[in-house]
Tab-separated table of C-alpha atoms and ligand atoms in Angstrom:
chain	number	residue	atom	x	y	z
A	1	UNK	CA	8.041	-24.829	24.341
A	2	UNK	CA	9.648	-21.974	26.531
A	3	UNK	CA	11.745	-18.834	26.384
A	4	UNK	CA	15.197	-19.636	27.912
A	5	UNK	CA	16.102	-17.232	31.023
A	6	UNK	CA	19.423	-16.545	29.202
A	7	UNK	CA	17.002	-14.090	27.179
A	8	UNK	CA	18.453	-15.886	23.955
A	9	UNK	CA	17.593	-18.738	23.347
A	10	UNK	CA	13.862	-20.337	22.646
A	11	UNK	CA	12.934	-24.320	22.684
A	12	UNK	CA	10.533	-24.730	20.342
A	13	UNK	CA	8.773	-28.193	20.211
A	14	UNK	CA	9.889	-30.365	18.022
A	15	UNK	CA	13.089	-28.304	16.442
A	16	UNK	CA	14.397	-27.783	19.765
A	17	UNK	CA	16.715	-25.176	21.202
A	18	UNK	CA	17.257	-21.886	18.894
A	19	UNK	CA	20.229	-19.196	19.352
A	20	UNK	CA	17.800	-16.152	19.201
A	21	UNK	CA	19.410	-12.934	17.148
A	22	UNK	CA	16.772	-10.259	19.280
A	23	UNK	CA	16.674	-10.188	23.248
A	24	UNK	CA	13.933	-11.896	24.117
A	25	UNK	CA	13.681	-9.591	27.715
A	26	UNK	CA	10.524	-8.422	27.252
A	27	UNK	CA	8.558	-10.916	27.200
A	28	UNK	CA	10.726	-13.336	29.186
A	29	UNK	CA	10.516	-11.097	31.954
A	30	UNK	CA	6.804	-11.301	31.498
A	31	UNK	CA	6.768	-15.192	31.586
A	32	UNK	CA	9.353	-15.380	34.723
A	33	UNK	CA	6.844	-12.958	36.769
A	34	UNK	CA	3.661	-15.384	36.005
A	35	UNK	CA	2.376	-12.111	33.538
A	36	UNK	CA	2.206	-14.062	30.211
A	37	UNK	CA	1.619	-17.533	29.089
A	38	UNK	CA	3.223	-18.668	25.758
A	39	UNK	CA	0.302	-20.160	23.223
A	40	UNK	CA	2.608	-20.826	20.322
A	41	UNK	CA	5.015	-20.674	18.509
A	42	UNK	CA	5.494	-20.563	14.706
A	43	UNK	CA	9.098	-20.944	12.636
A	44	UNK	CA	9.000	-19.261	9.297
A	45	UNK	CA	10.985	-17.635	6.681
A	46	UNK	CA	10.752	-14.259	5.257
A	47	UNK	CA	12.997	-12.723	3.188
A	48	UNK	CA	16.015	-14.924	3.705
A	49	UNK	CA	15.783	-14.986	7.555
A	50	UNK	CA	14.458	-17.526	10.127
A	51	UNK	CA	11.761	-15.769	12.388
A	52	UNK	CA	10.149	-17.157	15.300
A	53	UNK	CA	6.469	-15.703	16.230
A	54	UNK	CA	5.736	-16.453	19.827
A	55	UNK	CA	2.214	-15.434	20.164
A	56	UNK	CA	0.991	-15.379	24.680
A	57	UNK	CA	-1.548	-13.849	25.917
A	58	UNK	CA	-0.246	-11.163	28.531
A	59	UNK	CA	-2.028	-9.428	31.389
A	60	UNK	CA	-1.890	-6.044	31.170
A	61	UNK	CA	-2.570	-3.111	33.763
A	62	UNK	CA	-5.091	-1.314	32.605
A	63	UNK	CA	-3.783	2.282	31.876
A	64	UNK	CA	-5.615	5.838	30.540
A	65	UNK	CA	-4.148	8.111	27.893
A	66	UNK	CA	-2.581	11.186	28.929
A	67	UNK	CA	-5.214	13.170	27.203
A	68	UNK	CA	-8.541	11.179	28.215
A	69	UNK	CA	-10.859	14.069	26.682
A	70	UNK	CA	-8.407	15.064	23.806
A	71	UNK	CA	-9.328	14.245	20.486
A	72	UNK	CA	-7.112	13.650	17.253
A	73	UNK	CA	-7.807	13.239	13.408
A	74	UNK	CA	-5.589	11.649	10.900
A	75	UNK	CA	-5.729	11.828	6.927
A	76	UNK	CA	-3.500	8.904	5.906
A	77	UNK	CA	-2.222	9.570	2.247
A	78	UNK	CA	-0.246	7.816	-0.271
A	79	UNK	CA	1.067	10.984	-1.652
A	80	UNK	CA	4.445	12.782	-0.528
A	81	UNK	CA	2.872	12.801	3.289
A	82	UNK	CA	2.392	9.601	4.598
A	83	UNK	CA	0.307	11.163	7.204
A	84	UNK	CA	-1.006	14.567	8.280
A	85	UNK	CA	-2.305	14.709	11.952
A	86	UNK	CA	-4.817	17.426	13.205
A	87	UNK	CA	-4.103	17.898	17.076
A	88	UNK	CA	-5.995	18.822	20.300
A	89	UNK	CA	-5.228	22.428	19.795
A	90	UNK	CA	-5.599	22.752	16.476
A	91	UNK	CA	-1.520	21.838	15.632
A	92	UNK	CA	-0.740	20.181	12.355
A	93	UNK	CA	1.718	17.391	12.141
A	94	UNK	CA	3.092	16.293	8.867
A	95	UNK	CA	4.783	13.140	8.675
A	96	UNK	CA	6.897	12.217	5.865
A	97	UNK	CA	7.211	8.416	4.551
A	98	UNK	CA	10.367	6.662	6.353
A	99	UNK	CA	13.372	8.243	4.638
A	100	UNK	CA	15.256	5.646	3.106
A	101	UNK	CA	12.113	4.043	2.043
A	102	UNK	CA	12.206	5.945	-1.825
A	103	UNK	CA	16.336	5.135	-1.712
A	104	UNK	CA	14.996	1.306	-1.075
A	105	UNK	CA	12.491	1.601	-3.836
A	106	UNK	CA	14.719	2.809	-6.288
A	107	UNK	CA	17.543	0.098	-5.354
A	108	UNK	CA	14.703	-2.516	-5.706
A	109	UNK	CA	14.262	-1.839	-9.007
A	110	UNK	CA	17.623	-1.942	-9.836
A	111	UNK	CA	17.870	-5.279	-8.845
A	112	UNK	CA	14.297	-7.015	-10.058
A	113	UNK	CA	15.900	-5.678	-13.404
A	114	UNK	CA	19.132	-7.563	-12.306
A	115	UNK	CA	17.474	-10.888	-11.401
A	116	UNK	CA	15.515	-10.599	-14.756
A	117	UNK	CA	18.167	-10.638	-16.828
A	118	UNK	CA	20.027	-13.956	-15.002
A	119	UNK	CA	19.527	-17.164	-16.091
A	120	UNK	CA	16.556	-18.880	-14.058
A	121	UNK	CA	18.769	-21.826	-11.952
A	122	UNK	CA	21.866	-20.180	-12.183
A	123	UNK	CA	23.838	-18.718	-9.145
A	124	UNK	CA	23.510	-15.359	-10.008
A	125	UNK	CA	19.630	-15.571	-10.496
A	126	UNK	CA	20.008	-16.789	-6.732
A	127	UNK	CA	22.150	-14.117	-5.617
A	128	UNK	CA	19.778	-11.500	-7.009
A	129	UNK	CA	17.119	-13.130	-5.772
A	130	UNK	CA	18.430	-13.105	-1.946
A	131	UNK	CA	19.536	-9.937	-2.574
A	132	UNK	CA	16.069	-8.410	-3.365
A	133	UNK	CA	14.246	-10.672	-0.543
A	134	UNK	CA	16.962	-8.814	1.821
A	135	UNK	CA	15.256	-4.820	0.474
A	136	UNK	CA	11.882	-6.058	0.196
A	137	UNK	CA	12.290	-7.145	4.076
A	138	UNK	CA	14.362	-3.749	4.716
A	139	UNK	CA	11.605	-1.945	3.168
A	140	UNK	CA	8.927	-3.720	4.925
A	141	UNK	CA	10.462	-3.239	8.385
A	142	UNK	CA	11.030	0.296	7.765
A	143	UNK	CA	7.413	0.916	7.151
A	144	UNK	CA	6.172	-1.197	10.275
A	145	UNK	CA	8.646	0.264	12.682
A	146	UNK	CA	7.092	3.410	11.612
A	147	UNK	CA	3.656	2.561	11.541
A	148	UNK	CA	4.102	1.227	15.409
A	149	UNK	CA	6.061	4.493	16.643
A	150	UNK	CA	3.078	6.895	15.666
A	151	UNK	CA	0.412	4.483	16.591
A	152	UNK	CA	2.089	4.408	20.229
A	153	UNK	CA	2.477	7.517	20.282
A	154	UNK	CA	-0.890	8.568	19.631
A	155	UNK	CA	-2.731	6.394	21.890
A	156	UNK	CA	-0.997	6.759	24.695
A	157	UNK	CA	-2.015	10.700	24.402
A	158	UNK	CA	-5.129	11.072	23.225
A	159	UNK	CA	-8.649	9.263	24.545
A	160	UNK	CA	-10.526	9.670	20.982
A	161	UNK	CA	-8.454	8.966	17.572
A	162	UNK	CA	-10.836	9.399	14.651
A	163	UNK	CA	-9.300	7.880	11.535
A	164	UNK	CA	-10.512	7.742	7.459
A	165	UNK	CA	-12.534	4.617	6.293
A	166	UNK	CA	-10.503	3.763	3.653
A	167	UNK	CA	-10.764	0.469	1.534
A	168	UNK	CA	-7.439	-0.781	0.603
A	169	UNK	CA	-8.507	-3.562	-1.009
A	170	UNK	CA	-10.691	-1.471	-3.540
A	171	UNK	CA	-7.827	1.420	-3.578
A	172	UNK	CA	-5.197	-1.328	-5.084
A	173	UNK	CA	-7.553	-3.285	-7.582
A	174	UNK	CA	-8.961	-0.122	-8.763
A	175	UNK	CA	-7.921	3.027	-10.108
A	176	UNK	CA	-6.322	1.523	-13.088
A	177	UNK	CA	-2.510	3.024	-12.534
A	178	UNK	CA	-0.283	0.767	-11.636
A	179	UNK	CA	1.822	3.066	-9.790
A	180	UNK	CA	-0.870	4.037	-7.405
A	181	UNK	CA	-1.974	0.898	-6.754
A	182	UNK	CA	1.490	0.231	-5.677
A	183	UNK	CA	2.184	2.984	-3.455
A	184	UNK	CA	-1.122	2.570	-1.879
A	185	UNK	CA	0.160	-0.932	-0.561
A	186	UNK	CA	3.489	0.101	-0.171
A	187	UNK	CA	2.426	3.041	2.083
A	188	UNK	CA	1.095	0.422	4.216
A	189	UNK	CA	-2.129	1.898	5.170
A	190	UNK	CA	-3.465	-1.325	5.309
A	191	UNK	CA	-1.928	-2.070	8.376
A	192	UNK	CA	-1.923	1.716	10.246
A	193	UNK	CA	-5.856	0.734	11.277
A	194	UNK	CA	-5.812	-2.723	12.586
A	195	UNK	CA	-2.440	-1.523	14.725
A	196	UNK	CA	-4.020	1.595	15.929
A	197	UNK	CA	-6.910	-0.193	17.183
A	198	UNK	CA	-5.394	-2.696	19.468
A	199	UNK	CA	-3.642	-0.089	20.835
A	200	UNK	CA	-6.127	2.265	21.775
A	201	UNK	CA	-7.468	-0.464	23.004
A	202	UNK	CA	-4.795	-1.277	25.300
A	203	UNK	CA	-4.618	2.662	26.516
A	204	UNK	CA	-7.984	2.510	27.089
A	205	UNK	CA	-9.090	5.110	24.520
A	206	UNK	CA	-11.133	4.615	21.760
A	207	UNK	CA	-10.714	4.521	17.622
A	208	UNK	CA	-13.513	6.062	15.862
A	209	UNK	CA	-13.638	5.203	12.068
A	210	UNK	CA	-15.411	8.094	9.977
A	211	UNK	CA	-18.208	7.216	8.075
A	212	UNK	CA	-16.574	6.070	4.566
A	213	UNK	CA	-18.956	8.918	2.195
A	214	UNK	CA	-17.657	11.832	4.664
A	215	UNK	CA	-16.542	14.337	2.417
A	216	UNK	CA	-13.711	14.891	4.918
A	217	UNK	CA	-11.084	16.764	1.653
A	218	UNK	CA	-13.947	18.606	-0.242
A	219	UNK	CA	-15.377	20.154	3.104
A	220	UNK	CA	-13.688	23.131	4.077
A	221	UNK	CA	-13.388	22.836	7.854
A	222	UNK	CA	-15.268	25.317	10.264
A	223	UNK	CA	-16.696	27.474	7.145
A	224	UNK	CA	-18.596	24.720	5.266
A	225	UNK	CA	-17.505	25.395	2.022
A	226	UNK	CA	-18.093	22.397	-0.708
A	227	UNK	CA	-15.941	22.111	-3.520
A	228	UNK	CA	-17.686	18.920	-5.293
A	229	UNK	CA	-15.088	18.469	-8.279
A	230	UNK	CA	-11.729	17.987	-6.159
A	231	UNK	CA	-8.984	16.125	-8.299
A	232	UNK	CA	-7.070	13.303	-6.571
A	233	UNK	CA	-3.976	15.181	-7.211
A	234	UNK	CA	-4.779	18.868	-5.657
A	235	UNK	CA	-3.050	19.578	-2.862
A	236	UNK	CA	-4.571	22.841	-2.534
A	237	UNK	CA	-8.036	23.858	-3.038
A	238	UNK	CA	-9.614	27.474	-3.391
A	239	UNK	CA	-13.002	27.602	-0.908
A	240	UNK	CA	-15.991	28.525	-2.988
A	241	UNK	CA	-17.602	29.697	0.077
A	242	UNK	CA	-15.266	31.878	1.624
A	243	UNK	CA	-11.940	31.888	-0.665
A	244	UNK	CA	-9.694	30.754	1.606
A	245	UNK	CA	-6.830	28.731	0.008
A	246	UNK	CA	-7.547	25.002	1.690
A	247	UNK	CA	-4.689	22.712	2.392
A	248	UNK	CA	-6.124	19.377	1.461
A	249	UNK	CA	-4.789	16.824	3.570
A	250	UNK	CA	-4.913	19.295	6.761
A	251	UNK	CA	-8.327	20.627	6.320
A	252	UNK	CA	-9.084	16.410	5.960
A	253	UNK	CA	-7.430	15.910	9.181
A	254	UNK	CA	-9.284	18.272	10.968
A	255	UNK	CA	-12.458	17.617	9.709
A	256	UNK	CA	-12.280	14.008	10.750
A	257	UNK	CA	-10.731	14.956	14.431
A	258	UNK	CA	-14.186	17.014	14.636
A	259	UNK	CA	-16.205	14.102	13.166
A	260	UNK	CA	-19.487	13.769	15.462
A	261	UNK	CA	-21.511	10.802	13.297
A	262	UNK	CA	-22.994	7.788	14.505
A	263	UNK	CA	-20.465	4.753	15.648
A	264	UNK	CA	-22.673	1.788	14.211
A	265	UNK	CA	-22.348	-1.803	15.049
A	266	UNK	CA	-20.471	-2.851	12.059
A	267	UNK	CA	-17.555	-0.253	12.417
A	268	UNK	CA	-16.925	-2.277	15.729
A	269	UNK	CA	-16.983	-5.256	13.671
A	270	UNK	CA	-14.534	-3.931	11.405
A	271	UNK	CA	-11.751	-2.979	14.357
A	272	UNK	CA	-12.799	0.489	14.771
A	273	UNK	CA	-13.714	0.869	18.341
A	274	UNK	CA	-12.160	-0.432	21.196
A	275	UNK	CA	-14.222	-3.623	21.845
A	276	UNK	CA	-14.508	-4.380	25.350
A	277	UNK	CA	-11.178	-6.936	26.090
A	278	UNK	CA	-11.940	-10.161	28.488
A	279	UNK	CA	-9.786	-10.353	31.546
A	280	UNK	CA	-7.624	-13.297	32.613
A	281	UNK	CA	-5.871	-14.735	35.764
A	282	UNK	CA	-5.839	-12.455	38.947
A	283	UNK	CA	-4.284	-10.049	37.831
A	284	UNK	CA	-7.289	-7.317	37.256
A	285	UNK	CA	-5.494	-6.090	33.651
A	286	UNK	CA	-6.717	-6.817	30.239
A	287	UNK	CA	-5.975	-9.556	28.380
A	288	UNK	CA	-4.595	-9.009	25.013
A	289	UNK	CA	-3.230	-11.800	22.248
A	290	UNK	CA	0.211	-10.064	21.613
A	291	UNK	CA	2.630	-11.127	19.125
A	292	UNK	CA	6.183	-10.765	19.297
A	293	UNK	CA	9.042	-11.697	16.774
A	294	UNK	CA	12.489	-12.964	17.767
A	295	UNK	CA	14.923	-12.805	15.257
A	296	UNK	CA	17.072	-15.934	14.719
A	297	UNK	CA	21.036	-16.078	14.391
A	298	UNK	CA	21.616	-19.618	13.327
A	299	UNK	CA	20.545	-22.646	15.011
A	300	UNK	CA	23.352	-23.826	17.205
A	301	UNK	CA	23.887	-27.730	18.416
A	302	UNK	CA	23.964	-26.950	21.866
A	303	UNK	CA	21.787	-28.535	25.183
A	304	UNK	CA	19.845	-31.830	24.262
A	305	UNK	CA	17.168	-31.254	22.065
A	306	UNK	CA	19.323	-29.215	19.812
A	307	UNK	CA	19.180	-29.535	15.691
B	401	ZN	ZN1	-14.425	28.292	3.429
């Protein structure tokens, strides 16, 4: 079990030697300087393609965010913002769902009506079946690629990230539409968290999860205004206290950067705050279980223990 120096090819026990479609540089490099040690290595399928998970444990130098003292609130959403970020500085950032991820979700329905109406066994039910593996995989890479650019970004500025408590799980049995409980998975807050924590973990900053009952959208921020019958669908709100017109998701955002409650035991539990990371080797970094994915070509016949 090793990554080839050639950076593209990996032997994995039993199969053999694999022609690798992604460089595998990184964490080559990694393994050549004594950094990393390989643990495993997993074959599987998804959505039509061969992928390879190589999971190693890697030293790491420790590092500091750019920002050790600034502080940062996000309100993740499911509606036309995918996020809305409340800066050091009081900035707003809105970020917009991946753009060709509504094109994707309108060609996947094109198609799951396609493969419907083949017969089951047929070639064409296979072909439409390949075919919507292939956007279900698009989609799903769209939304992690940009689920790991903002996470980076964020921890690598800012020492405190204060994030929503939000149960998924409960958000897509509940609620009764089926439409919501779809975009709420297909938004892929699920996965922004448990991301965002092992990162600001790696930065050394720390994720702070807001208490779940924190009226973070019906608070208007800095004034203290309560508006107790707030509609899932308002994205504005009139402040009873001071009648200010309130931006939902940005007053949320800012509310929860400014969050001071209690950080109890079982938020740590949960992968909210940066749980103190055992070190390995000699090296003086923190260790860190880090997966990586290397795409696979084809298998080719080559070397000895080829298949
Ligand atoms: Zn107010």
């Amino acid at each position: 079990m090793r990554l080839e120096p050639d950076r593209r090819h990996l032997t994995l026990p039993v199969i053999g030697r694999l022609r690798s479609k992604e460089n595998t540089r990184r964490l080559q490099r990694l393994v050549a300087k004594g950094r990393a040690r390989v643990l495993s290595m997993t074959l599987a399928e998804h959505g039509g393609r061969l992928v390879v998970s190589v999971q190693a444990i890697v030293a790491l130098q420790p590092r500091t965010p750019s920002q050790p003292d600034g502080r940062c609130g996000i309100d993740l959403g499911i509606g036309r913002e995918w996020a809305v970020i409340a800066h050091d500085g009081d900035t707003i950032q809105r970020v917009a769902h991946p753009a060709p991820w509504a094109a994707t979700q309108n060609q996947r329905r094109r198609v799951a009506r396609q493969l419907s109406r083949r017969i089951v066994g047929s070639r064409g039910h296979r072909q439409a079946k390949a075919k919507l593996a292939a956007l279900d995989r698009r989609a799903a890479n769209l939304r992690t690629h940009h689920t790991h650019t903002l996470t980076s970004i964020l921890a690598r500025r800012y020492g405190t990230i204060v994030v929503e408590d939000l149960d998924v799980a409960a958000m897509g049995r509940g609620m009764g539409r089926r439409a919501f409980r779809r975009t709420v998975y297909h938004a892929g807050i699920g996965s922004f968290r448990p991301i965002l924590a092992y990162k600001c973990a790696q930065q050394s900053g720390r994720l702070l999860v807001a208490d779940r009952w924190l009226a973070s959208s019906k608070t208007h921020h800095g004034c203290g205004g309560y508006l107790p019958d707030l509609k899932l669908g308002d994205r504005t709100w009139v402040c009873p206290a001071c009648g200010e017109l309130v931006d939902r998701n940005a007053n949320a955002a800012r509310n929860l950067r400014d969050w001071t409650g209690p950080v109890g035991d079982r938020v740590v539990q949960r992968g909210g705050v940066a749980a103190p990371a055992p070190s390995v080797g000699d090296h003086g970094g923190q260790a860190h279980a880090v997966r990586g994915r290397a795409r696979l070509q084809k298998t080719t016949p080559s070397g000895g223990g080829g298949r």
